[in-house]
JSON list of C-alpha atoms in Angstrom, two decimals:
[
{"chain": "A", "resi": 283, "resn": "MET", "atom": "CA", "xyz": [11.71, 47.17, 7.44]},
{"chain": "A", "resi": 284, "resn": "LYS", "atom": "CA", "xyz": [9.37, 44.88, 5.51]},
{"chain": "A", "resi": 285, "resn": "SER", "atom": "CA", "xyz": [9.34, 42.36, 8.37]},
{"chain": "A", "resi": 286, "resn": "LYS", "atom": "CA", "xyz": [8.37, 45.10, 10.85]},
{"chain": "A", "resi": 287, "resn": "ILE", "atom": "CA", "xyz": [5.42, 46.07, 8.65]},
{"chain": "A", "resi": 288, "resn": "VAL", "atom": "CA", "xyz": [4.35, 42.42, 8.41]},
{"chain": "A", "resi": 289, "resn": "VAL", "atom": "CA", "xyz": [4.62, 42.01, 12.20]},
{"chain": "A", "resi": 290, "resn": "ILE", "atom": "CA", "xyz": [2.64, 45.20, 12.84]},
{"chain": "A", "resi": 291, "resn": "GLY", "atom": "CA", "xyz": [0.03, 44.11, 10.27]},
{"chain": "A", "resi": 292, "resn": "PHE", "atom": "CA", "xyz": [-0.27, 40.71, 11.93]},
{"chain": "A", "resi": 293, "resn": "ILE", "atom": "CA", "xyz": [-0.62, 42.28, 15.38]},
{"chain": "A", "resi": 294, "resn": "ALA", "atom": "CA", "xyz": [-3.27, 44.68, 14.05]},
{"chain": "A", "resi": 295, "resn": "LEU", "atom": "CA", "xyz": [-5.15, 41.73, 12.55]},
{"chain": "A", "resi": 296, "resn": "VAL", "atom": "CA", "xyz": [-5.04, 39.80, 15.84]},
{"chain": "A", "resi": 297, "resn": "VAL", "atom": "CA", "xyz": [-6.24, 42.84, 17.78]},
{"chain": "A", "resi": 298, "resn": "THR", "atom": "CA", "xyz": [-9.03, 43.43, 15.26]},
{"chain": "A", "resi": 299, "resn": "ILE", "atom": "CA", "xyz": [-10.15, 39.81, 15.41]},
{"chain": "A", "resi": 300, "resn": "SER", "atom": "CA", "xyz": [-10.02, 39.64, 19.19]},
{"chain": "A", "resi": 301, "resn": "GLY", "atom": "CA", "xyz": [-12.12, 42.78, 19.63]},
{"chain": "A", "resi": 302, "resn": "CYS", "atom": "CA", "xyz": [-11.73, 46.43, 20.32]},
{"chain": "A", "resi": 303, "resn": "ILE", "atom": "CA", "xyz": [-10.18, 47.93, 23.39]},
{"chain": "A", "resi": 304, "resn": "GLY", "atom": "CA", "xyz": [-10.89, 51.60, 24.01]},
{"chain": "A", "resi": 305, "resn": "SER", "atom": "CA", "xyz": [-9.38, 54.26, 26.14]},
{"chain": "A", "resi": 306, "resn": "SER", "atom": "CA", "xyz": [-10.42, 56.58, 28.89]},
{"chain": "A", "resi": 307, "resn": "GLU", "atom": "CA", "xyz": [-8.77, 59.94, 29.43]},
{"chain": "A", "resi": 308, "resn": "LEU", "atom": "CA", "xyz": [-7.49, 61.63, 32.56]},
{"chain": "A", "resi": 309, "resn": "SER", "atom": "CA", "xyz": [-9.56, 64.42, 33.95]},
{"chain": "A", "resi": 310, "resn": "ASN", "atom": "CA", "xyz": [-7.30, 65.78, 36.69]},
{"chain": "A", "resi": 311, "resn": "ASN", "atom": "CA", "xyz": [-4.23, 68.01, 36.40]},
{"chain": "A", "resi": 312, "resn": "SER", "atom": "CA", "xyz": [-2.60, 66.91, 39.66]},
{"chain": "A", "resi": 313, "resn": "ASN", "atom": "CA", "xyz": [0.64, 64.94, 39.26]},
{"chain": "A", "resi": 314, "resn": "SER", "atom": "CA", "xyz": [-0.15, 62.65, 42.17]},
{"chain": "A", "resi": 315, "resn": "ASN", "atom": "CA", "xyz": [-3.61, 61.91, 40.76]},
{"chain": "A", "resi": 316, "resn": "LEU", "atom": "CA", "xyz": [-2.07, 61.17, 37.34]},
{"chain": "A", "resi": 317, "resn": "GLU", "atom": "CA", "xyz": [0.27, 58.66, 38.92]},
{"chain": "A", "resi": 318, "resn": "ASP", "atom": "CA", "xyz": [-2.51, 57.18, 41.05]},
{"chain": "A", "resi": 319, "resn": "ASN", "atom": "CA", "xyz": [-4.73, 56.74, 37.98]},
{"chain": "A", "resi": 320, "resn": "ILE", "atom": "CA", "xyz": [-1.95, 55.07, 36.01]},
{"chain": "A", "resi": 321, "resn": "SER", "atom": "CA", "xyz": [-1.08, 52.61, 38.76]},
{"chain": "A", "resi": 322, "resn": "ASN", "atom": "CA", "xyz": [-4.70, 51.97, 39.79]},
{"chain": "A", "resi": 323, "resn": "SER", "atom": "CA", "xyz": [-5.35, 48.37, 38.74]},
{"chain": "A", "resi": 324, "resn": "ASN", "atom": "CA", "xyz": [-9.11, 48.96, 39.10]},
{"chain": "A", "resi": 325, "resn": "LEU", "atom": "CA", "xyz": [-9.14, 51.49, 36.26]},
{"chain": "A", "resi": 326, "resn": "LYS", "atom": "CA", "xyz": [-10.84, 49.68, 33.41]},
{"chain": "A", "resi": 327, "resn": "ILE", "atom": "CA", "xyz": [-10.47, 50.26, 29.70]},
{"chain": "A", "resi": 328, "resn": "SER", "atom": "CA", "xyz": [-13.68, 51.27, 27.99]},
{"chain": "A", "resi": 329, "resn": "ASN", "atom": "CA", "xyz": [-14.83, 49.16, 25.05]},
{"chain": "A", "resi": 330, "resn": "ASN", "atom": "CA", "xyz": [-16.49, 52.16, 23.38]},
{"chain": "A", "resi": 331, "resn": "SER", "atom": "CA", "xyz": [-13.43, 54.05, 22.08]},
{"chain": "A", "resi": 332, "resn": "SER", "atom": "CA", "xyz": [-10.88, 53.71, 19.31]},
{"chain": "A", "resi": 333, "resn": "HIS", "atom": "CA", "xyz": [-8.95, 50.60, 18.39]},
{"chain": "A", "resi": 334, "resn": "TYR", "atom": "CA", "xyz": [-5.43, 49.84, 19.54]},
{"chain": "A", "resi": 335, "resn": "ASP", "atom": "CA", "xyz": [-3.02, 48.65, 16.89]},
{"chain": "A", "resi": 336, "resn": "ALA", "atom": "CA", "xyz": [-0.79, 46.55, 19.15]},
{"chain": "A", "resi": 337, "resn": "ASN", "atom": "CA", "xyz": [-0.05, 45.69, 22.74]},
{"chain": "A", "resi": 338, "resn": "GLY", "atom": "CA", "xyz": [2.74, 44.07, 24.71]},
{"chain": "A", "resi": 339, "resn": "LEU", "atom": "CA", "xyz": [4.86, 44.14, 27.82]},
{"chain": "A", "resi": 340, "resn": "CYS", "atom": "CA", "xyz": [7.04, 47.21, 28.39]},
{"chain": "A", "resi": 341, "resn": "TYR", "atom": "CA", "xyz": [10.35, 45.65, 29.41]},
{"chain": "A", "resi": 342, "resn": "HIS", "atom": "CA", "xyz": [12.63, 48.70, 29.20]},
{"chain": "A", "resi": 343, "resn": "VAL", "atom": "CA", "xyz": [12.31, 52.48, 29.53]},
{"chain": "A", "resi": 344, "resn": "VAL", "atom": "CA", "xyz": [14.96, 54.27, 27.48]},
{"chain": "A", "resi": 345, "resn": "ASP", "atom": "CA", "xyz": [13.96, 57.78, 28.57]},
{"chain": "A", "resi": 346, "resn": "GLY", "atom": "CA", "xyz": [10.85, 59.89, 29.09]},
{"chain": "A", "resi": 347, "resn": "ASP", "atom": "CA", "xyz": [9.55, 59.46, 25.55]},
{"chain": "A", "resi": 348, "resn": "THR", "atom": "CA", "xyz": [10.97, 56.11, 24.39]},
{"chain": "A", "resi": 349, "resn": "ILE", "atom": "CA", "xyz": [10.14, 52.60, 25.60]},
{"chain": "A", "resi": 350, "resn": "ASP", "atom": "CA", "xyz": [10.75, 49.03, 24.45]},
{"chain": "A", "resi": 351, "resn": "VAL", "atom": "CA", "xyz": [7.78, 46.68, 24.06]},
{"chain": "A", "resi": 352, "resn": "ASP", "atom": "CA", "xyz": [8.33, 42.94, 23.67]},
{"chain": "A", "resi": 353, "resn": "THR", "atom": "CA", "xyz": [5.95, 42.44, 20.73]},
{"chain": "A", "resi": 354, "resn": "VAL", "atom": "CA", "xyz": [6.76, 45.55, 18.70]},
{"chain": "A", "resi": 355, "resn": "GLY", "atom": "CA", "xyz": [10.21, 46.88, 19.60]},
{"chain": "A", "resi": 356, "resn": "ARG", "atom": "CA", "xyz": [11.25, 50.44, 20.29]},
{"chain": "A", "resi": 357, "resn": "ILE", "atom": "CA", "xyz": [8.37, 52.92, 20.66]},
{"chain": "A", "resi": 358, "resn": "ARG", "atom": "CA", "xyz": [8.68, 56.71, 20.44]},
{"chain": "A", "resi": 359, "resn": "LEU", "atom": "CA", "xyz": [5.79, 58.45, 22.17]},
{"chain": "A", "resi": 360, "resn": "VAL", "atom": "CA", "xyz": [4.39, 60.63, 19.39]},
{"chain": "A", "resi": 361, "resn": "GLY", "atom": "CA", "xyz": [3.54, 64.30, 19.79]},
{"chain": "A", "resi": 362, "resn": "ILE", "atom": "CA", "xyz": [5.67, 64.99, 22.85]},
{"chain": "A", "resi": 363, "resn": "ASN", "atom": "CA", "xyz": [9.27, 65.61, 23.80]},
{"chain": "A", "resi": 364, "resn": "THR", "atom": "CA", "xyz": [10.90, 65.08, 27.18]},
{"chain": "A", "resi": 365, "resn": "PRO", "atom": "CA", "xyz": [14.30, 66.38, 28.31]},
{"chain": "A", "resi": 366, "resn": "GLU", "atom": "CA", "xyz": [17.41, 64.56, 27.09]},
{"chain": "A", "resi": 367, "resn": "LYS", "atom": "CA", "xyz": [20.00, 62.98, 29.37]},
{"chain": "A", "resi": 368, "resn": "ASN", "atom": "CA", "xyz": [21.89, 65.61, 31.41]},
{"chain": "A", "resi": 369, "resn": "GLN", "atom": "CA", "xyz": [19.05, 68.15, 30.96]},
{"chain": "A", "resi": 370, "resn": "PRO", "atom": "CA", "xyz": [16.84, 69.33, 33.83]},
{"chain": "A", "resi": 371, "resn": "GLY", "atom": "CA", "xyz": [13.74, 67.15, 34.18]},
{"chain": "A", "resi": 372, "resn": "TYR", "atom": "CA", "xyz": [15.24, 64.12, 32.38]},
{"chain": "A", "resi": 373, "resn": "GLN", "atom": "CA", "xyz": [15.24, 61.81, 35.38]},
{"chain": "A", "resi": 374, "resn": "GLU", "atom": "CA", "xyz": [11.78, 62.91, 36.56]},
{"chain": "A", "resi": 375, "resn": "ALA", "atom": "CA", "xyz": [10.27, 62.20, 33.13]},
{"chain": "A", "resi": 376, "resn": "LYS", "atom": "CA", "xyz": [12.02, 58.84, 32.89]},
{"chain": "A", "resi": 377, "resn": "ASN", "atom": "CA", "xyz": [10.91, 57.89, 36.42]},
{"chain": "A", "resi": 378, "resn": "PHE", "atom": "CA", "xyz": [7.32, 58.83, 35.57]},
{"chain": "A", "resi": 379, "resn": "VAL", "atom": "CA", "xyz": [7.36, 56.57, 32.51]},
{"chain": "A", "resi": 380, "resn": "LYS", "atom": "CA", "xyz": [9.02, 53.75, 34.49]},
{"chain": "A", "resi": 381, "resn": "LYS", "atom": "CA", "xyz": [6.30, 53.91, 37.12]},
{"chain": "A", "resi": 382, "resn": "ALA", "atom": "CA", "xyz": [3.57, 54.10, 34.47]},
{"chain": "A", "resi": 383, "resn": "CYS", "atom": "CA", "xyz": [4.82, 51.50, 31.98]},
{"chain": "A", "resi": 384, "resn": "LEU", "atom": "CA", "xyz": [7.69, 49.28, 33.11]},
{"chain": "A", "resi": 385, "resn": "GLY", "atom": "CA", "xyz": [6.62, 45.67, 33.59]},
{"chain": "A", "resi": 386, "resn": "LYS", "atom": "CA", "xyz": [3.06, 46.46, 32.49]},
{"chain": "A", "resi": 387, "resn": "GLU", "atom": "CA", "xyz": [0.92, 45.66, 29.49]},
{"chain": "A", "resi": 388, "resn": "VAL", "atom": "CA", "xyz": [0.87, 48.70, 27.22]},
{"chain": "A", "resi": 389, "resn": "TYR", "atom": "CA", "xyz": [-1.53, 49.35, 24.35]},
{"chain": "A", "resi": 390, "resn": "LEU", "atom": "CA", "xyz": [-0.37, 51.24, 21.28]},
{"chain": "A", "resi": 391, "resn": "ASP", "atom": "CA", "xyz": [-2.24, 53.48, 18.89]},
{"chain": "A", "resi": 392, "resn": "ILE", "atom": "CA", "xyz": [0.33, 53.63, 16.10]},
{"chain": "A", "resi": 393, "resn": "ASP", "atom": "CA", "xyz": [0.41, 56.81, 14.03]},
{"chain": "A", "resi": 394, "resn": "ASN", "atom": "CA", "xyz": [-1.31, 56.01, 10.73]},
{"chain": "A", "resi": 395, "resn": "ALA", "atom": "CA", "xyz": [0.13, 59.06, 8.98]},
{"chain": "A", "resi": 396, "resn": "LYS", "atom": "CA", "xyz": [3.75, 58.14, 9.77]},
{"chain": "A", "resi": 397, "resn": "HIS", "atom": "CA", "xyz": [4.56, 54.76, 11.37]},
{"chain": "A", "resi": 398, "resn": "TYR", "atom": "CA", "xyz": [8.28, 55.34, 12.05]},
{"chain": "A", "resi": 399, "resn": "ASP", "atom": "CA", "xyz": [10.60, 58.19, 12.96]},
{"chain": "A", "resi": 400, "resn": "LYS", "atom": "CA", "xyz": [14.00, 58.73, 11.33]},
{"chain": "A", "resi": 401, "resn": "TYR", "atom": "CA", "xyz": [15.59, 56.33, 13.85]},
{"chain": "A", "resi": 402, "resn": "GLY", "atom": "CA", "xyz": [13.23, 53.47, 12.99]},
{"chain": "A", "resi": 403, "resn": "ARG", "atom": "CA", "xyz": [11.19, 53.74, 16.19]},
{"chain": "A", "resi": 404, "resn": "VAL", "atom": "CA", "xyz": [7.45, 53.09, 15.98]},
{"chain": "A", "resi": 405, "resn": "LEU", "atom": "CA", "xyz": [5.52, 56.32, 16.58]},
{"chain": "A", "resi": 406, "resn": "ALA", "atom": "CA", "xyz": [2.56, 55.75, 18.88]},
{"chain": "A", "resi": 407, "resn": "VAL", "atom": "CA", "xyz": [0.32, 56.94, 21.66]},
{"chain": "A", "resi": 408, "resn": "VAL", "atom": "CA", "xyz": [0.88, 54.61, 24.62]},
{"chain": "A", "resi": 409, "resn": "TYR", "atom": "CA", "xyz": [-1.94, 53.57, 26.94]},
{"chain": "A", "resi": 410, "resn": "VAL", "atom": "CA", "xyz": [-1.68, 51.82, 30.32]},
{"chain": "A", "resi": 411, "resn": "ASN", "atom": "CA", "xyz": [-4.88, 50.94, 32.19]},
{"chain": "A", "resi": 412, "resn": "GLY", "atom": "CA", "xyz": [-6.76, 53.14, 29.73]},
{"chain": "A", "resi": 413, "resn": "VAL", "atom": "CA", "xyz": [-4.59, 56.20, 30.46]},
{"chain": "A", "resi": 414, "resn": "ASN", "atom": "CA", "xyz": [-2.95, 58.08, 27.58]},
{"chain": "A", "resi": 415, "resn": "ILE", "atom": "CA", "xyz": [0.67, 58.23, 28.79]},
{"chain": "A", "resi": 416, "resn": "ASN", "atom": "CA", "xyz": [1.63, 60.84, 26.17]},
{"chain": "A", "resi": 417, "resn": "LYS", "atom": "CA", "xyz": [-1.09, 63.12, 27.53]},
{"chain": "A", "resi": 418, "resn": "ALA", "atom": "CA", "xyz": [-0.19, 62.32, 31.15]},
{"chain": "A", "resi": 419, "resn": "LEU", "atom": "CA", "xyz": [3.41, 63.39, 30.53]},
{"chain": "A", "resi": 420, "resn": "LEU", "atom": "CA", "xyz": [2.17, 66.73, 29.14]},
{"chain": "A", "resi": 421, "resn": "LYS", "atom": "CA", "xyz": [-0.37, 67.26, 31.92]},
{"chain": "A", "resi": 422, "resn": "GLY", "atom": "CA", "xyz": [2.22, 66.39, 34.56]},
{"chain": "A", "resi": 423, "resn": "GLY", "atom": "CA", "xyz": [4.71, 68.92, 33.21]},
{"chain": "A", "resi": 424, "resn": "TYR", "atom": "CA", "xyz": [7.24, 66.24, 32.25]},
{"chain": "A", "resi": 425, "resn": "ALA", "atom": "CA", "xyz": [7.01, 66.89, 28.48]},
{"chain": "A", "resi": 426, "resn": "ASP", "atom": "CA", "xyz": [6.43, 69.57, 25.90]},
{"chain": "A", "resi": 427, "resn": "ILE", "atom": "CA", "xyz": [4.43, 69.30, 22.69]},
{"chain": "A", "resi": 428, "resn": "MET", "atom": "CA", "xyz": [6.46, 68.25, 19.67]},
{"chain": "A", "resi": 429, "resn": "TYR", "atom": "CA", "xyz": [4.09, 68.20, 16.72]},
{"chain": "A", "resi": 430, "resn": "ILE", "atom": "CA", "xyz": [5.77, 66.99, 13.54]},
{"chain": "A", "resi": 431, "resn": "ARG", "atom": "CA", "xyz": [3.68, 66.54, 10.39]},
{"chain": "A", "resi": 432, "resn": "PRO", "atom": "CA", "xyz": [2.46, 64.23, 9.09]},
{"chain": "A", "resi": 433, "resn": "SER", "atom": "CA", "xyz": [0.72, 62.81, 12.15]},
{"chain": "A", "resi": 434, "resn": "GLU", "atom": "CA", "xyz": [-2.80, 61.65, 12.80]},
{"chain": "A", "resi": 435, "resn": "PHE", "atom": "CA", "xyz": [-2.55, 62.93, 16.38]},
{"chain": "A", "resi": 436, "resn": "ASN", "atom": "CA", "xyz": [-3.00, 66.51, 17.56]},
{"chain": "A", "resi": 437, "resn": "PRO", "atom": "CA", "xyz": [-1.07, 66.79, 20.84]},
{"chain": "A", "resi": 438, "resn": "TYR", "atom": "CA", "xyz": [-2.47, 70.30, 21.40]},
{"chain": "A", "resi": 439, "resn": "SER", "atom": "CA", "xyz": [-5.82, 68.64, 22.17]},
{"chain": "A", "resi": 440, "resn": "TRP", "atom": "CA", "xyz": [-4.15, 66.82, 25.10]},
{"chain": "A", "resi": 441, "resn": "THR", "atom": "CA", "xyz": [-3.56, 70.08, 26.99]},
{"chain": "A", "resi": 442, "resn": "THR", "atom": "CA", "xyz": [-7.24, 71.07, 27.23]}
]
């Protein structure tokens, strides 16, 4: 546990030193447009928004709300919940996250109020090409809000 905190602290320091990377939000409710925006390599990240705490390559998608990132480990997308295996919508949510994240550089805004869930996964908002993947899953109908306090994020704001 202590080594994870040291690693996250080191990554945060490196990101802070190297500069800030911001985010841009999606503005369209269409599923196909969400997917197009995520995979659009011309979509640039704004330098005017919040800091990311870490970044790395997504090398495995566990399910619709859990991914593995080479530099951090297992990430639980905070504020949302997707269907579990053998539930309707499971494969669609997982496929969406695979298309959005797998093999790509992801940027993490780690929850400052609670860094880990009860399974030891890092709680974070995941960004790819400046797109908030947590929000995209909600907007696309692949996820529901799962707001558990304490959390610095308000997932209800992602539905407006």
